[in-house]
mmCIF file of C-alpha atoms and ligand atoms in Angstrom:
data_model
loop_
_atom_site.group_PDB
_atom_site.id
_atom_site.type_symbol
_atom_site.label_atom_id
_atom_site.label_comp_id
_atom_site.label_asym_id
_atom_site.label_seq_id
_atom_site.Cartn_x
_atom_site.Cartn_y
_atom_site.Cartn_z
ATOM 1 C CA UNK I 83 69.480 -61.193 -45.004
ATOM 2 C CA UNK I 84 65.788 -62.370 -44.041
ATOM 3 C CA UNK I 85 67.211 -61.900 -40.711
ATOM 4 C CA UNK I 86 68.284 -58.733 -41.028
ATOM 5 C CA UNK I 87 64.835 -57.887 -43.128
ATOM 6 C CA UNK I 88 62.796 -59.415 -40.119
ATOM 7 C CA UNK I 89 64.620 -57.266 -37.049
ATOM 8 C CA UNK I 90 64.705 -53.817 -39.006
ATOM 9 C CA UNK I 91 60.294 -54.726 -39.398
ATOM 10 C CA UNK I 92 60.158 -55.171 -35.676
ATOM 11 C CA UNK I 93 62.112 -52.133 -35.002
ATOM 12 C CA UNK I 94 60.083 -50.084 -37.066
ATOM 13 C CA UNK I 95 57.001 -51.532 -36.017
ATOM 14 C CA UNK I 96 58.109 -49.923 -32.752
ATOM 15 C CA UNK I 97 59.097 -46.818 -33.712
ATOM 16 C CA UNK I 98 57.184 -43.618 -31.674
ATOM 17 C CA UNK I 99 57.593 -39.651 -32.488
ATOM 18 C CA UNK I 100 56.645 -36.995 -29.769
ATOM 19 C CA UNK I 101 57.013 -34.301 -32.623
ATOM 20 C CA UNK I 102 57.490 -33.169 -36.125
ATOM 21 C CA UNK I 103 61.048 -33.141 -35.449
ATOM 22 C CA UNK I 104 61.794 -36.646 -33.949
ATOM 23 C CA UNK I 105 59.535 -37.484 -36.786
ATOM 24 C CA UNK I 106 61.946 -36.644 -39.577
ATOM 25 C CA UNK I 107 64.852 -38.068 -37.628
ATOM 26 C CA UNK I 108 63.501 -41.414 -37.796
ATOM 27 C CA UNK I 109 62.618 -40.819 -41.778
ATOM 28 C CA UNK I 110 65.998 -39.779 -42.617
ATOM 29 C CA UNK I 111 66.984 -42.800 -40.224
ATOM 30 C CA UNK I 112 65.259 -45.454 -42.279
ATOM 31 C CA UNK I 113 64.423 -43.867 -45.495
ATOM 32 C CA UNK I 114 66.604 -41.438 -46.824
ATOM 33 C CA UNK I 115 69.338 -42.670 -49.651
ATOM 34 C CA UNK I 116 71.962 -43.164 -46.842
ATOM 35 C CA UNK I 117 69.189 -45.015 -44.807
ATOM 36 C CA UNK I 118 69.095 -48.700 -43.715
ATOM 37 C CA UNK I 119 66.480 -49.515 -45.643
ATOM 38 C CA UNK I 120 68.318 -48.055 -48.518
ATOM 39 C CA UNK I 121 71.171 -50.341 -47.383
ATOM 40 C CA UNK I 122 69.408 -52.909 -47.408
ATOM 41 C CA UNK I 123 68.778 -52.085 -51.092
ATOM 42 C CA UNK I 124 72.522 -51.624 -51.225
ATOM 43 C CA UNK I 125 73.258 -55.115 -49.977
ATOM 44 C CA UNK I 126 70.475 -56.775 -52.409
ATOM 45 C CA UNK I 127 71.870 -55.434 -55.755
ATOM 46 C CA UNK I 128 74.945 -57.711 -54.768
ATOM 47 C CA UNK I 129 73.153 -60.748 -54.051
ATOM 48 C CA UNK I 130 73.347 -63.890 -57.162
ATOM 49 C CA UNK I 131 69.878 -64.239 -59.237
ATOM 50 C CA UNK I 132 68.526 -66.745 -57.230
ATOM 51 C CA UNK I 133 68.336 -65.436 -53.695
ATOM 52 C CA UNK I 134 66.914 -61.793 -55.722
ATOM 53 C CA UNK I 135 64.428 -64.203 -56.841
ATOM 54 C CA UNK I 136 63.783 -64.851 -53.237
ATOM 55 C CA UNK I 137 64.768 -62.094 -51.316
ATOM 56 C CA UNK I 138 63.475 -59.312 -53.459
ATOM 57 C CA UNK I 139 59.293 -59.602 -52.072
ATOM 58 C CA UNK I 140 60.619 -59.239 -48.529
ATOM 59 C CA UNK I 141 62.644 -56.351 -49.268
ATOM 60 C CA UNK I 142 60.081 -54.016 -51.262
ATOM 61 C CA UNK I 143 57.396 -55.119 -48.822
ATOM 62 C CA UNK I 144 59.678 -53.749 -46.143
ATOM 63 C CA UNK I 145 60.576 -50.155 -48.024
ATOM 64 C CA UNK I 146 56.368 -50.029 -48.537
ATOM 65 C CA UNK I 147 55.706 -51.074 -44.418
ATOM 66 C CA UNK I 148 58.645 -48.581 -43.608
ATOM 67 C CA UNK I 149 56.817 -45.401 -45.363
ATOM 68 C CA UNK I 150 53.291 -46.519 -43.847
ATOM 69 C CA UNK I 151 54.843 -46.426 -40.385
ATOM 70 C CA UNK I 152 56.224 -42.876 -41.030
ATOM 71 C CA UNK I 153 53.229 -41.805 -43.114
ATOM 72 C CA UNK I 154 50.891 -42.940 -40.503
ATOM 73 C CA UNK I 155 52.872 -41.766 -37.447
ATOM 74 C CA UNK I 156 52.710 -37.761 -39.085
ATOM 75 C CA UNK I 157 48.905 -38.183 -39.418
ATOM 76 C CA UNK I 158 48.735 -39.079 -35.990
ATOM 77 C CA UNK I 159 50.816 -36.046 -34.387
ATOM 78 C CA UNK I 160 48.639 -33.900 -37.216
ATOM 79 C CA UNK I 161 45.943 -35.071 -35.074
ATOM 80 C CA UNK I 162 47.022 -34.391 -32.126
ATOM 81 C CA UNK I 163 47.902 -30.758 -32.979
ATOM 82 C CA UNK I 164 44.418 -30.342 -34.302
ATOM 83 C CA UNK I 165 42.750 -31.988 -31.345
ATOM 84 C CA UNK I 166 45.337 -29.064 -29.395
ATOM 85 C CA UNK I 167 44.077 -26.676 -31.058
ATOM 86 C CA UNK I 168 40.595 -26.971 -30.233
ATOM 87 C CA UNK I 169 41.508 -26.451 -26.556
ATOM 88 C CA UNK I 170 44.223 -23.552 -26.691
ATOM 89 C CA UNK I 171 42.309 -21.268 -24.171
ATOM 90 C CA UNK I 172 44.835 -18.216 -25.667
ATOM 91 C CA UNK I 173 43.296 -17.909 -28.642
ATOM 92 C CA UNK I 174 41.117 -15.281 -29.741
ATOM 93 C CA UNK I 175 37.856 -15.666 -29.429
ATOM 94 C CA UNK I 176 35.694 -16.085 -32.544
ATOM 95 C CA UNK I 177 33.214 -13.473 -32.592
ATOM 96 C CA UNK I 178 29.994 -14.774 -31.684
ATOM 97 C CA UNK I 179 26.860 -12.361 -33.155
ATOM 98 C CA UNK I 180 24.931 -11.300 -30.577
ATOM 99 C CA UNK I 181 21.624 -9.867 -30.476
ATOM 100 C CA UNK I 182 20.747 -6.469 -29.232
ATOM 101 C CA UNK I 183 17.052 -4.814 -28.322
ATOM 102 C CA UNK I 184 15.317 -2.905 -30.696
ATOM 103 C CA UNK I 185 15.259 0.739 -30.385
ATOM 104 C CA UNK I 186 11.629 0.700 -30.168
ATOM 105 C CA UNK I 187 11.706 -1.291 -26.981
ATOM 106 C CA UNK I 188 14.368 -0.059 -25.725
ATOM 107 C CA UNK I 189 11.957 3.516 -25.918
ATOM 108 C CA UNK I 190 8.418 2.017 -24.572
ATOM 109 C CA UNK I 191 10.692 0.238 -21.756
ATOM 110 C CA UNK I 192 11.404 3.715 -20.841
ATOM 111 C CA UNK I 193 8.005 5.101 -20.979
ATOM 112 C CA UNK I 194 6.501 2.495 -19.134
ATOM 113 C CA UNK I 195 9.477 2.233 -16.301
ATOM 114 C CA UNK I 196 8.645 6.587 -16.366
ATOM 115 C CA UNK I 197 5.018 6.215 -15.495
ATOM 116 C CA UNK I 198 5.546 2.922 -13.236
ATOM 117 C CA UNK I 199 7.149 5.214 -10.732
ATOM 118 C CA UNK I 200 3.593 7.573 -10.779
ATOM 119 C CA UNK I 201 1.918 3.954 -9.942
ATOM 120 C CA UNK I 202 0.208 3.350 -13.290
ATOM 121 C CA UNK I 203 -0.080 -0.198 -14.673
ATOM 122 C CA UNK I 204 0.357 -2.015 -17.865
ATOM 123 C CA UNK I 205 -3.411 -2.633 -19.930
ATOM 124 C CA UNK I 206 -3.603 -4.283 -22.934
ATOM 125 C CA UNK I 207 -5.981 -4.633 -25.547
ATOM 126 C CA UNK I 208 -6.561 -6.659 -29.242
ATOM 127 C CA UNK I 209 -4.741 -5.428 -32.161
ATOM 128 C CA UNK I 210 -8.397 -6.067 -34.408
ATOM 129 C CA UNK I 211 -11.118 -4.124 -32.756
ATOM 130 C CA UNK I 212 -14.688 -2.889 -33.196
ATOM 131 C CA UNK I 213 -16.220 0.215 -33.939
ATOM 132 C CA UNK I 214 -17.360 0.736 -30.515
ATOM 133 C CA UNK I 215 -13.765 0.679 -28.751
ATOM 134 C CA UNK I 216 -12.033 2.433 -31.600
ATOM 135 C CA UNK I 217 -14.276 5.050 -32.261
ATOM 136 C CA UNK I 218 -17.761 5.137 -30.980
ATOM 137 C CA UNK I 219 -17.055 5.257 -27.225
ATOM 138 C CA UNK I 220 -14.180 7.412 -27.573
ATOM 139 C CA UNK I 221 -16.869 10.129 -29.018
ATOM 140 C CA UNK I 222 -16.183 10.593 -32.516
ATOM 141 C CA UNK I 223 -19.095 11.739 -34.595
ATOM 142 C CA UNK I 224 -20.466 8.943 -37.541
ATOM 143 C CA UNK I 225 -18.906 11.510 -40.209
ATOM 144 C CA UNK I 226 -15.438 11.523 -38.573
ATOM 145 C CA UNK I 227 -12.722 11.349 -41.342
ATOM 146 C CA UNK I 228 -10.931 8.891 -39.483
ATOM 147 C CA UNK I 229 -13.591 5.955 -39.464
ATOM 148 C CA UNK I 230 -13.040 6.786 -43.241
ATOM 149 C CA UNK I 231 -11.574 3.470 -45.327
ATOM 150 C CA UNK I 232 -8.535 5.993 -46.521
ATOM 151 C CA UNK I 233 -7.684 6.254 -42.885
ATOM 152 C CA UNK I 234 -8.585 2.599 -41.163
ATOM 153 C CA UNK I 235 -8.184 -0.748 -42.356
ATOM 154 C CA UNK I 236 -11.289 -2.531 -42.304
ATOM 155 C CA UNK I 237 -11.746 -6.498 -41.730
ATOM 156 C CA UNK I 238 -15.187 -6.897 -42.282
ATOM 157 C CA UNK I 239 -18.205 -3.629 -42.471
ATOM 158 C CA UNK I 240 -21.369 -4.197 -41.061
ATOM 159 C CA UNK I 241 -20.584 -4.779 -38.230
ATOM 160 C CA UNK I 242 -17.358 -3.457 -38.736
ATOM 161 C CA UNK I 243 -14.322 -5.269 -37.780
ATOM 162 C CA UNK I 244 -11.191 -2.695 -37.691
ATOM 163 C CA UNK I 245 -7.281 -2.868 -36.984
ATOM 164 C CA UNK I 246 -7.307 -0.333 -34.141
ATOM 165 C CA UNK I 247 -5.961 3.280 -35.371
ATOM 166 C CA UNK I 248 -5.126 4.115 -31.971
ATOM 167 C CA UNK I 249 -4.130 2.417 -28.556
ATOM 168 C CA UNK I 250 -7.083 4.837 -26.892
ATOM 169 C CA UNK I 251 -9.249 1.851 -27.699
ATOM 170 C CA UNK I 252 -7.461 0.481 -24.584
ATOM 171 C CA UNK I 253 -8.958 2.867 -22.446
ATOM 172 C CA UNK I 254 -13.022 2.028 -23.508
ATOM 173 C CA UNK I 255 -12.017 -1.597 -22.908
ATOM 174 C CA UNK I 256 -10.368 -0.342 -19.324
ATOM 175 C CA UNK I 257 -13.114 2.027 -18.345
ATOM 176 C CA UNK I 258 -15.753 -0.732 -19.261
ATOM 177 C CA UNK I 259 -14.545 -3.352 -16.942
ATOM 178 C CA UNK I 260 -12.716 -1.514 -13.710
ATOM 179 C CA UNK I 261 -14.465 1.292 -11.547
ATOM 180 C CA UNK I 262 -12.068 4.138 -10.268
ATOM 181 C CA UNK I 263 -9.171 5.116 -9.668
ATOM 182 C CA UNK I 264 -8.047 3.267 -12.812
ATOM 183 C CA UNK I 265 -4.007 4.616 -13.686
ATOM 184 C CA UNK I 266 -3.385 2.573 -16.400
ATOM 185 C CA UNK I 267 -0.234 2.447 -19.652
ATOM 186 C CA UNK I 268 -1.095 0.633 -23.261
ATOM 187 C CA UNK I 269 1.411 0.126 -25.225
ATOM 188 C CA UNK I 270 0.910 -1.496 -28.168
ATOM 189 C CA UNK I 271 0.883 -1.291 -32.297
ATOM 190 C CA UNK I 272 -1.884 0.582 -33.929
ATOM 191 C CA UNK I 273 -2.589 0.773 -38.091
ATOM 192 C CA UNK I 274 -3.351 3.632 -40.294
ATOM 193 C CA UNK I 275 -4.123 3.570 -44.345
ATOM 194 C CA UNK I 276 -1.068 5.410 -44.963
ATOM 195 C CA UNK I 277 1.207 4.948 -47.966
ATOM 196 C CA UNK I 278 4.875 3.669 -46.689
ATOM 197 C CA UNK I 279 7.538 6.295 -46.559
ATOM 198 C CA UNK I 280 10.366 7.753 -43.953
ATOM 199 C CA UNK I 281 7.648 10.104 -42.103
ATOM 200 C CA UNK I 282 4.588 7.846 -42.239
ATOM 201 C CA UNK I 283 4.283 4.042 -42.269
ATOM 202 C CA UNK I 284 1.214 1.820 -42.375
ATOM 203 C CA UNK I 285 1.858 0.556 -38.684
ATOM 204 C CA UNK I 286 3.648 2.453 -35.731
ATOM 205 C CA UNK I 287 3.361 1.980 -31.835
ATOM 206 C CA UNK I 288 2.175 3.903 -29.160
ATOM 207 C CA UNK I 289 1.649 4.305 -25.490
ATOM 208 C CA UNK I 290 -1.469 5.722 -24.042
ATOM 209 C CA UNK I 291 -1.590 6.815 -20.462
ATOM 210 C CA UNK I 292 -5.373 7.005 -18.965
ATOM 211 C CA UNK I 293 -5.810 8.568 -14.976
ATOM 212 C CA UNK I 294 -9.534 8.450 -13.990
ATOM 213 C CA UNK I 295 -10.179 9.335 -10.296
ATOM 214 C CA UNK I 296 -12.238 12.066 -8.081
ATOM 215 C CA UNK I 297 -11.165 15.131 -8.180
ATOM 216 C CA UNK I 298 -8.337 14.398 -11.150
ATOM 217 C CA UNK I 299 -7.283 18.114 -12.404
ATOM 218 C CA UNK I 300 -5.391 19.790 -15.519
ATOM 219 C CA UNK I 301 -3.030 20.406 -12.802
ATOM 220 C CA UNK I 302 -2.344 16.404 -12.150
ATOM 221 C CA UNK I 303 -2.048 15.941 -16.116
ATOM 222 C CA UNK I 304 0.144 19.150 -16.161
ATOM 223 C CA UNK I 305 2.305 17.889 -13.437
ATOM 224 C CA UNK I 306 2.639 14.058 -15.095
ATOM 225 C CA UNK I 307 3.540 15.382 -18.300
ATOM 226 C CA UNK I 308 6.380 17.568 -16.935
ATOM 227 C CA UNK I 309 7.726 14.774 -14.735
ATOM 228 C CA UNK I 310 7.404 12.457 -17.936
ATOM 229 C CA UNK I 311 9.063 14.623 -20.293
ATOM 230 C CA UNK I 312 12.549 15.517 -17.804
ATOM 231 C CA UNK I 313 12.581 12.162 -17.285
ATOM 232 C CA UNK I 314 12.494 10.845 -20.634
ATOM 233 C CA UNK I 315 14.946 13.696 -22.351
ATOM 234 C CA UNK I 316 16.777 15.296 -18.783
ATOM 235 C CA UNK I 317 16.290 17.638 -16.086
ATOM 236 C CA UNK I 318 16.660 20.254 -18.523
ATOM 237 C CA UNK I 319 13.787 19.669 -21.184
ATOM 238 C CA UNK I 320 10.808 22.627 -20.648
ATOM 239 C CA UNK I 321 7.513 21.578 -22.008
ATOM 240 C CA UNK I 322 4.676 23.891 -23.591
ATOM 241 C CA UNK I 323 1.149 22.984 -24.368
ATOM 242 C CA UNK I 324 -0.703 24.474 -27.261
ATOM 243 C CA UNK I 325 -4.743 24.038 -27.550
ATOM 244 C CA UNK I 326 -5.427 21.143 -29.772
ATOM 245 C CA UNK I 327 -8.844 19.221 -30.252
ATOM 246 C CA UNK I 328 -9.550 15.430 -30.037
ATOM 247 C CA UNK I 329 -12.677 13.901 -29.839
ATOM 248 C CA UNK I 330 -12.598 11.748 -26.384
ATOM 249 C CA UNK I 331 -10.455 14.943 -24.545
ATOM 250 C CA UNK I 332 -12.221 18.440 -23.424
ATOM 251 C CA UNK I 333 -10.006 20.449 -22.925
ATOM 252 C CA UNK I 334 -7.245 19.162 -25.667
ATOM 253 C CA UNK I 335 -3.482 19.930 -26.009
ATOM 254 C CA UNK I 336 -0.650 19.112 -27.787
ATOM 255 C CA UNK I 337 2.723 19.082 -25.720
ATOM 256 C CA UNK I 338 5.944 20.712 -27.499
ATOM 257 C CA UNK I 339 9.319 19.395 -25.409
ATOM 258 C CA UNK I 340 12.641 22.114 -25.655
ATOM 259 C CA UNK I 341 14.610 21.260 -28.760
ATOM 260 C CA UNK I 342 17.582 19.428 -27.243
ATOM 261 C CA UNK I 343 19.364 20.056 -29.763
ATOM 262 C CA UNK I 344 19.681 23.450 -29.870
ATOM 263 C CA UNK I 345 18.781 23.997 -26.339
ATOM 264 C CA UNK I 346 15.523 26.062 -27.236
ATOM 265 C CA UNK I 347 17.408 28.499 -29.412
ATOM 266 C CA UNK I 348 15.941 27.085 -33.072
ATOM 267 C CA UNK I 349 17.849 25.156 -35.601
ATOM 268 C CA UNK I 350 16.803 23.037 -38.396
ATOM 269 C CA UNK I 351 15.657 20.082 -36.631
ATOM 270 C CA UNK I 352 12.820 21.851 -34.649
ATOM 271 C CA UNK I 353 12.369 24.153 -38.177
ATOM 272 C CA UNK I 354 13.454 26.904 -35.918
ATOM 273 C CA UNK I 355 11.095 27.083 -33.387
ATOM 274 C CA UNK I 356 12.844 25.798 -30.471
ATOM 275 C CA UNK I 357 10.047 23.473 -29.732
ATOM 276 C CA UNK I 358 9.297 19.854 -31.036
ATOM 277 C CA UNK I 359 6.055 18.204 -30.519
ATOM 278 C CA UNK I 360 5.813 15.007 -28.732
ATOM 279 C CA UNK I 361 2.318 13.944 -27.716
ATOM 280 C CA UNK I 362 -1.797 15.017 -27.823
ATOM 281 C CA UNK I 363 -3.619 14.741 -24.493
ATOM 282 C CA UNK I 364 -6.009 16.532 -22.025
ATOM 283 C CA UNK I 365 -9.389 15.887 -20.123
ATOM 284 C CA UNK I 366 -11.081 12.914 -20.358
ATOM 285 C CA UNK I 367 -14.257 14.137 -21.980
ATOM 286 C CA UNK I 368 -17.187 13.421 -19.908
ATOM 287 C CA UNK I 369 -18.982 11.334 -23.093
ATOM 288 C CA UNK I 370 -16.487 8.814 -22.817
ATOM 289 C CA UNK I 371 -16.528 8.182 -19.210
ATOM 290 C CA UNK I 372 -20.474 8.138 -19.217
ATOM 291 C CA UNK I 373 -20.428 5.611 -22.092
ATOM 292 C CA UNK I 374 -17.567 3.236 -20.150
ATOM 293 C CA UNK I 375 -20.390 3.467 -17.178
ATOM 294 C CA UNK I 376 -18.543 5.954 -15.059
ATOM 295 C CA UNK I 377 -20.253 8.836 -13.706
ATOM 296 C CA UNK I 378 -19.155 11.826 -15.281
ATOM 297 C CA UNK I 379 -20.480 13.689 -12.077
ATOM 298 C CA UNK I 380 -18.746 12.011 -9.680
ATOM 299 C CA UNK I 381 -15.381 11.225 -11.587
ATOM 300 C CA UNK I 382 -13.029 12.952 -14.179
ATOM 301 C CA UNK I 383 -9.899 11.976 -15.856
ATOM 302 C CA UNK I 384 -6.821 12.817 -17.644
ATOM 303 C CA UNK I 385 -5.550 10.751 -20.999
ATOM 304 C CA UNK I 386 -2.672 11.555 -23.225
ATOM 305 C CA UNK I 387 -1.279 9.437 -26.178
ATOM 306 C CA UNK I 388 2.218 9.194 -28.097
ATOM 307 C CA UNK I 389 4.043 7.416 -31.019
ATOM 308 C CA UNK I 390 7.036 5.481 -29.514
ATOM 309 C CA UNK I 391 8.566 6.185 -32.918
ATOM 310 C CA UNK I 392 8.452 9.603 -32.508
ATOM 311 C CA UNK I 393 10.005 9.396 -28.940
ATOM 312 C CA UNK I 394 12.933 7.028 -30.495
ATOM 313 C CA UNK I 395 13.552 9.428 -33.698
ATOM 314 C CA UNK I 396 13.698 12.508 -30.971
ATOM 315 C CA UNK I 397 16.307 10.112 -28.909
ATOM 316 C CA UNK I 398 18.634 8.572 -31.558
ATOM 317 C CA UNK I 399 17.909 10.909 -34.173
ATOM 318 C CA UNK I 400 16.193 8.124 -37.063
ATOM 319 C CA UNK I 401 14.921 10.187 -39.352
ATOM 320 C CA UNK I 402 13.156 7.464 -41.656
ATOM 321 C CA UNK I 403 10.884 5.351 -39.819
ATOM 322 C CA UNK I 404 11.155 2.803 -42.869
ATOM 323 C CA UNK I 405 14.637 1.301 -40.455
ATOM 324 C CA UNK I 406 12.872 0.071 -37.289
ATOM 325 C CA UNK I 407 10.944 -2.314 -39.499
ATOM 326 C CA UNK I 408 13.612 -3.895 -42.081
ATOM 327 C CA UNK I 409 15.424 -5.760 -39.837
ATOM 328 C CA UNK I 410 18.913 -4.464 -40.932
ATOM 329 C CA UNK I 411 21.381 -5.390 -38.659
ATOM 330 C CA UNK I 412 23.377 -2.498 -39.611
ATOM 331 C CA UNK I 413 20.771 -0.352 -38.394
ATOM 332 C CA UNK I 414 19.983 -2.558 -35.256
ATOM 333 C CA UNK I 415 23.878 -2.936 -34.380
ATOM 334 C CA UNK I 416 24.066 0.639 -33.542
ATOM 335 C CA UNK I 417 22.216 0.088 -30.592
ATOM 336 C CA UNK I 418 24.182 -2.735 -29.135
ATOM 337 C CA UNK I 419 24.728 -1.485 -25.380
ATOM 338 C CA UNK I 420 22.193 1.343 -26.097
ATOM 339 C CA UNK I 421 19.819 2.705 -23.236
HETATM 340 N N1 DAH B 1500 -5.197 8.807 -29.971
HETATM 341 C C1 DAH B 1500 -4.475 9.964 -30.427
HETATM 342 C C2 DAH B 1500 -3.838 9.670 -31.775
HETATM 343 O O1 DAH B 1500 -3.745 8.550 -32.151
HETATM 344 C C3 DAH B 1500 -3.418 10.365 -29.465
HETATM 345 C C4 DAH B 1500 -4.012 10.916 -28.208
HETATM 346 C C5 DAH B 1500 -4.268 12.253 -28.099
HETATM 347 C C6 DAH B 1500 -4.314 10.103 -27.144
HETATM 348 C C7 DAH B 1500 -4.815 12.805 -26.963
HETATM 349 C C8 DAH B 1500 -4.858 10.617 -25.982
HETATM 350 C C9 DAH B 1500 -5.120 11.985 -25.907
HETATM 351 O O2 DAH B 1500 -5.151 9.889 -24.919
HETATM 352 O O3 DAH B 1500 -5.646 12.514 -24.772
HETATM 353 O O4 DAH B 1500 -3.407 10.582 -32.434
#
């Protein structure tokens, strides 16, 4: 019997399974009630009282050795299925979040590609400014509302440090350091005193397009502005100007675009006008180029400004301006693929 106990070990020491199904072959084989280790079991309840005495160790420690093997061979083909899976190159891919570019730069990307093509180039200037580039040079009076503290947020006063309320400040620092022709973009993100809500928010972007040369017409800023606006919202966008009034332009206009919408005709989104404004520009006034140390005589200038917000809500229709600063990828996902 300690024979028999001895061979049936060695034989299950060697025991292999390529699958789940071999696998229970060989437990039914060894372990099941008609199995030889449950003969073996069989053939001790016959034995007399003293070989049980000696025989009965052996056998149990067999039964226990015999379910290790089979226990330990199913965690190993367990294994090996896991380790399979890992590597099954016909499974579905698990979605993998991807990020997307926000509308807002997916607009000034536009802009500035737009007035590349006319040969302008990108100028930047600081986000905290003085009074000088914000306001001063640019040919606002000392009593203009919007050097008011309801209107700009001040750093420091006296001498007053300022988060630009406009990108124009760009054009003073420009002007100051580069002699004509100067054809120059700034984008960048300007600050107002505003209380947060879908129509006005305490930050916003804008691009500001400056053209100072000899001999620089209404004409030339007529011209950009139509090129500009078919480019930006089709072939068949008209524009309009209406008379407006800034301080650092002379003459001053406001340019209406065709409601694309309604194709001109009126409907609620352009309040039934058929037009809907997009941007202030005009004539560099000649104050401002005399203060950058250009010679008003010799040199004139178009500038026009406008709010990449407005230029995205008039593309993808976002009414509250609130969603292109929370972050929510809901809102942001919509514009996976978007140009
Ligand atoms: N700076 C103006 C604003 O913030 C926008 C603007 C209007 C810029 C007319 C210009 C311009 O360059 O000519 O509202």
């Amino acid at each position: 019997m300690l024979q028999k106990i001895e061979s049936l070990r060695a034989e299950i020491a060697s025991l292999t399974a390529a699958d789940a199904a071999e696998l229970e072959t060989l437990r039914i084989k060894y372990l099941s009630k008609k199995g030889l280790v449950s003969a073996l079991f069989d053939e001790f309840r016959q034995l007399p009282a003293d070989s049980k005495r000696e025989l009965g160790r052996p056998v149990n420690e067999l039964k226990a050795f015999a379910l290790d093997k089979i226990n330990s061979l199913r965690a190993e083909l367990e294994a090996d299925a896991a380790a399979d899976n890992v590597c099954d190159l016909t499974r579905t891919a698990a979605p993998m979040p991807c990020g997307t570019r926000h509308p807002l730069s997916l607009v000034r990307e536009q802009i500035i590609a737009i007035f590349r093509r006319l040969g302008f180039n990108i100028a930047e200037g600081p986000e905290i400014e003085d009074d000088w580039h914000v306001f001063e040079s640019l040919n606002f009076a000392a009593d203009h509302p919007a050097r008011d503290m309801q209107d700009t947020f001040f750093i420091n006063r006296a001498p007053d440090v300022l988060l630009r309320t406009h990108t124009s400040s760009v054009q003073t620092r420009v002007m100051e350091n580069n002699r004509p022709p100067i054809r120059i973009i700034c984008p960048g993100r300007v600050f107002r005193n505003e209380a947060v809500s879908a129509r006005a928010h305490c930050f916003f972007h804008q691009v500001e397009a400056l053209y100072v040369d000899r001999n620089v017409t209404f004409g030339d800023l007529l011209q950009t502005l139509r090129y500009f606006a078919q480019e930006m919202f089709g072939p068949q966008t008209r524009i309009r100007l209406r008379p407006s009034y800034f301080p650092f332009t002379e003459p001053s206009a406001e340019m209406d675009i065709s409601c694309d919408l309604c194709g001109g005709k009126g409907c609620s989104f352009c309040k039934g006008t058929g037009w809907v404004e997009i941007l202030g520009c005009g004539m560099v006034d000649p104050n401002v180029l005399d203060a950058c140390g250009i010679d008003s005589k010799e040199y004139s200038g178009f500038a026009l400004g406008m709010g990449v917000e407005r230029i995205a809500n008039l593309k993808y229709r976002v009414s509250d301006l609130r969603l292109f600063s929370e972050n929510d990828l809901r809102f942001l996902d919509e514009f996976i693929g978007a140009r």
